[in-house]
Amino acid sequence: MEKNEIMLEIKDLHVYYGAIHALKGISFVVPKGKIVTLIGANGAGKTTTLSTISGLVKARSGTIRFDGKDITNKPAHEVNRMGIAMVPEGRRIFPNLTVYENLMMGAYNRKDEEGIKEDLEWVFQLFPRLKERTKQLGGTLSGGEQQMLAISRALMSRPSLLMMDEPSLGLAPILVNEVFEVIQKINEEGTTILLVEQNALGALKISHYGYVLETGSIVLEGPSEELLENENVKKAYLGIS
């Protein structure tokens, strides 16, 4: 793959929590315009990977390059300003702010008023329910609506790379399908996506390429359609024996 086709490159990344070796030299790439998914069980290191990329957790060694620039251990606000946004696990919206105020928090780094208006209309097209609830407090929304708000808030920063941590977690099955459809739409509009999911089947169905994480190491990788057919993946992550 040409260097200019790669948006994010992780090389030999090691992360520790005290004495615990959480990431053991992982390497992977996210090409521009693609959806790449990291799948794995709880505790595999998926959230740690995203947190280290976004500057919330410090790497012991290894490099993270974004659009060719070394962003290893840069502060989170700088990483966000460069064009990486994260939808954290468990939503983490501002419960005491309205839907509109939550969305504006996503755009706090921006000065382009016209662009902000355009993006507001875009997220309301993606999630019409949010438009109906602009004056409602975030904390009074249902779990599914809060997830829509968390995704929309991240999009309001107009990121080049959107990282999503377990976007389907805790949602009703009908909403899970809706969230996965929206992720595809966001990608089709030109945003590159790094998706972390325990719902391996849903994630592999919408992504282009996947990596399987086990206890801090990448044990398998390949085009998503190939991983869906892989016997080990079927047994361990898809519930198919």
CSV table of N, CA, C and O in Angstrom, one decimal, residues 65-116:
chain,number,residue,atom,x,y,z
A,65,ARG,N,1.3,7.2,13.7
A,65,ARG,CA,1.4,8.2,12.7
A,65,ARG,C,0.0,8.5,12.1
A,65,ARG,O,-0.7,7.5,11.7
A,66,PHE,N,-0.3,9.7,11.9
A,66,PHE,CA,-1.6,10.1,11.4
A,66,PHE,C,-1.3,11.1,10.2
A,66,PHE,O,-0.7,12.1,10.4
A,67,ASP,N,-1.8,10.7,9.0
A,67,ASP,CA,-1.5,11.5,7.8
A,67,ASP,C,0.0,11.8,7.7
A,67,ASP,O,0.4,12.9,7.4
A,68,GLY,N,0.8,10.8,8.0
A,68,GLY,CA,2.2,11.0,7.9
A,68,GLY,C,2.9,11.6,9.1
A,68,GLY,O,4.2,11.7,9.1
A,69,LYS,N,2.2,12.2,10.0
A,69,LYS,CA,2.8,12.9,11.1
A,69,LYS,C,2.8,12.0,12.4
A,69,LYS,O,1.8,11.3,12.7
A,70,ASP,N,3.9,12.1,13.1
A,70,ASP,CA,4.0,11.3,14.4
A,70,ASP,C,3.2,12.0,15.4
A,70,ASP,O,3.4,13.2,15.8
A,71,ILE,N,2.2,11.3,15.9
A,71,ILE,CA,1.3,11.9,17.0
A,71,ILE,C,1.4,11.1,18.3
A,71,ILE,O,0.6,11.2,19.2
A,72,THR,N,2.5,10.2,18.4
A,72,THR,CA,2.6,9.4,19.6
A,72,THR,C,2.7,10.3,20.8
A,72,THR,O,3.5,11.2,20.9
A,73,ASN,N,1.8,10.0,21.8
A,73,ASN,CA,1.8,10.7,23.1
A,73,ASN,C,1.5,12.2,23.0
A,73,ASN,O,1.8,12.9,23.9
A,74,LYS,N,0.9,12.6,21.9
A,74,LYS,CA,0.4,14.0,21.9
A,74,LYS,C,-0.8,14.2,22.8
A,74,LYS,O,-1.5,13.3,23.0
A,75,PRO,N,-1.0,15.4,23.4
A,75,PRO,CA,-2.2,15.6,24.2
A,75,PRO,C,-3.5,15.4,23.4
A,75,PRO,O,-3.5,15.7,22.2
A,76,ALA,N,-4.5,14.9,24.1
A,76,ALA,CA,-5.8,14.6,23.5
A,76,ALA,C,-6.4,15.8,22.7
A,76,ALA,O,-6.9,15.6,21.6
A,77,HIS,N,-6.3,17.0,23.2
A,77,HIS,CA,-6.9,18.1,22.5
A,77,HIS,C,-6.2,18.4,21.2
A,77,HIS,O,-6.8,18.8,20.2
A,78,GLU,N,-4.8,18.2,21.2
A,78,GLU,CA,-4.1,18.4,19.9
A,78,GLU,C,-4.5,17.3,18.9
A,78,GLU,O,-4.6,17.6,17.7
A,79,VAL,N,-4.6,16.1,19.4
A,79,VAL,CA,-5.0,15.0,18.5
A,79,VAL,C,-6.4,15.3,17.8
A,79,VAL,O,-6.6,15.1,16.6
A,80,ASN,N,-7.3,15.8,18.7
A,80,ASN,CA,-8.6,16.1,18.2
A,80,ASN,C,-8.5,17.2,17.1
A,80,ASN,O,-9.2,17.2,16.1
A,81,ARG,N,-7.7,18.2,17.4
A,81,ARG,CA,-7.6,19.4,16.5
A,81,ARG,C,-7.0,18.9,15.2
A,81,ARG,O,-7.3,19.6,14.1
A,82,MET,N,-6.2,17.9,15.2
A,82,MET,CA,-5.6,17.4,13.9
A,82,MET,C,-6.6,16.6,13.0
A,82,MET,O,-6.3,16.3,11.9
A,83,GLY,N,-7.7,16.2,13.6
A,83,GLY,CA,-8.7,15.6,12.8
A,83,GLY,C,-9.1,14.2,13.2
A,83,GLY,O,-9.7,13.4,12.4
A,84,ILE,N,-8.9,13.8,14.5
A,84,ILE,CA,-9.3,12.5,15.0
A,84,ILE,C,-10.3,12.7,16.1
A,84,ILE,O,-10.1,13.5,17.0
A,85,ALA,N,-11.5,12.1,15.9
A,85,ALA,CA,-12.6,12.2,16.9
A,85,ALA,C,-12.9,10.8,17.4
A,85,ALA,O,-12.8,9.9,16.7
A,86,MET,N,-13.3,10.8,18.7
A,86,MET,CA,-13.6,9.5,19.3
A,86,MET,C,-15.0,9.5,19.8
A,86,MET,O,-15.4,10.4,20.5
A,87,VAL,N,-15.7,8.4,19.6
A,87,VAL,CA,-17.0,8.1,20.2
A,87,VAL,C,-16.7,7.1,21.3
A,87,VAL,O,-16.5,6.0,21.0
A,88,PRO,N,-16.7,7.6,22.6
A,88,PRO,CA,-16.3,6.6,23.6
A,88,PRO,C,-17.3,5.6,24.0
A,88,PRO,O,-18.5,5.7,23.7
A,89,GLU,N,-16.8,4.5,24.6
A,89,GLU,CA,-17.7,3.5,25.1
A,89,GLU,C,-18.6,4.1,26.2
A,89,GLU,O,-18.2,4.9,27.0
A,90,GLY,N,-19.9,3.7,26.2
A,90,GLY,CA,-20.8,4.2,27.2
A,90,GLY,C,-21.3,5.6,26.9
A,90,GLY,O,-21.7,6.3,27.9
A,91,ARG,N,-21.2,6.1,25.7
A,91,ARG,CA,-21.7,7.3,25.2
A,91,ARG,C,-21.0,8.6,25.8
A,91,ARG,O,-20.5,9.4,25.1
A,92,ARG,N,-21.1,8.8,27.1
A,92,ARG,CA,-20.5,9.9,27.8
A,92,ARG,C,-20.8,11.3,27.2
A,92,ARG,O,-20.0,12.1,27.0
A,93,ILE,N,-22.1,11.4,27.0
A,93,ILE,CA,-22.6,12.8,26.6
A,93,ILE,C,-22.7,13.7,27.8
A,93,ILE,O,-22.5,13.2,28.9
A,94,PHE,N,-23.0,14.9,27.6
A,94,PHE,CA,-23.2,15.8,28.8
A,94,PHE,C,-24.7,15.8,29.2
A,94,PHE,O,-25.5,16.4,28.5
A,95,PRO,N,-25.0,15.1,30.3
A,95,PRO,CA,-26.4,14.9,30.6
A,95,PRO,C,-27.2,16.2,30.9
A,95,PRO,O,-28.4,16.2,30.7
A,96,ASN,N,-26.5,17.2,31.4
A,96,ASN,CA,-27.2,18.4,31.9
A,96,ASN,C,-27.2,19.5,30.8
A,96,ASN,O,-27.6,20.6,31.0
A,97,LEU,N,-26.7,19.2,29.6
A,97,LEU,CA,-26.8,20.1,28.4
A,97,LEU,C,-27.8,19.6,27.5
A,97,LEU,O,-28.1,18.4,27.4
A,98,THR,N,-28.4,20.5,26.7
A,98,THR,CA,-29.4,20.1,25.7
A,98,THR,C,-28.7,19.3,24.6
A,98,THR,O,-27.5,19.4,24.4
A,99,VAL,N,-29.5,18.7,23.7
A,99,VAL,CA,-29.0,18.0,22.5
A,99,VAL,C,-28.2,19.0,21.7
A,99,VAL,O,-27.1,18.7,21.3
A,100,TYR,N,-28.8,20.2,21.5
A,100,TYR,CA,-28.1,21.2,20.7
A,100,TYR,C,-26.8,21.6,21.3
A,100,TYR,O,-25.7,21.7,20.6
A,101,GLU,N,-26.7,21.8,22.6
A,101,GLU,CA,-25.5,22.2,23.3
A,101,GLU,C,-24.5,21.1,23.3
A,101,GLU,O,-23.3,21.4,23.1
A,102,ASN,N,-24.9,19.9,23.4
A,102,ASN,CA,-24.0,18.8,23.2
A,102,ASN,C,-23.3,18.8,21.8
A,102,ASN,O,-22.1,18.6,21.7
A,103,LEU,N,-24.1,19.0,20.8
A,103,LEU,CA,-23.6,19.1,19.4
A,103,LEU,C,-22.6,20.2,19.3
A,103,LEU,O,-21.5,20.1,18.6
A,104,MET,N,-22.9,21.4,19.9
A,104,MET,CA,-22.0,22.5,19.8
A,104,MET,C,-20.7,22.3,20.5
A,104,MET,O,-19.6,22.8,20.1
A,105,MET,N,-20.7,21.4,21.5
A,105,MET,CA,-19.5,21.1,22.2
A,105,MET,C,-18.5,20.3,21.3
A,105,MET,O,-17.3,20.5,21.4
A,106,GLY,N,-19.1,19.5,20.4
A,106,GLY,CA,-18.3,18.8,19.4
A,106,GLY,C,-17.6,19.8,18.4
A,106,GLY,O,-16.6,19.4,17.9
A,107,ALA,N,-18.2,20.9,18.2
A,107,ALA,CA,-17.7,21.9,17.2
A,107,ALA,C,-16.9,23.0,17.9
A,107,ALA,O,-16.6,24.0,17.3
A,108,TYR,N,-16.5,22.8,19.2
A,108,TYR,CA,-15.9,23.9,19.9
A,108,TYR,C,-14.5,24.4,19.3
A,108,TYR,O,-14.2,25.6,19.5
A,109,ASN,N,-13.8,23.6,18.6
A,109,ASN,CA,-12.6,24.0,18.0
A,109,ASN,C,-12.7,24.7,16.7
A,109,ASN,O,-11.8,25.2,16.1
A,110,ARG,N,-14.0,24.8,16.2
A,110,ARG,CA,-14.2,25.3,14.8
A,110,ARG,C,-14.7,26.8,14.9
A,110,ARG,O,-15.4,27.2,15.8
A,111,LYS,N,-14.4,27.5,13.8
A,111,LYS,CA,-14.8,28.9,13.7
A,111,LYS,C,-15.6,29.1,12.4
A,111,LYS,O,-16.2,30.2,12.2
A,112,ASP,N,-15.8,28.1,11.6
A,112,ASP,CA,-16.5,28.2,10.3
A,112,ASP,C,-18.0,28.1,10.5
A,112,ASP,O,-18.5,27.0,10.5
A,113,GLU,N,-18.7,29.2,10.8
A,113,GLU,CA,-20.1,29.1,11.1
A,113,GLU,C,-20.9,28.4,10.1
A,113,GLU,O,-21.8,27.7,10.4
A,114,GLU,N,-20.7,28.7,8.8
A,114,GLU,CA,-21.4,28.1,7.7
A,114,GLU,C,-21.2,26.6,7.7
A,114,GLU,O,-22.2,25.8,7.5
A,115,GLY,N,-20.0,26.2,7.9
A,115,GLY,CA,-19.7,24.8,7.9
A,115,GLY,C,-20.3,24.0,9.1
A,115,GLY,O,-20.8,22.9,8.9
A,116,ILE,N,-20.4,24.7,10.2
A,116,ILE,CA,-21.0,24.1,11.4
A,116,ILE,C,-22.5,23.9,11.1
A,116,ILE,O,-23.1,22.9,11.4
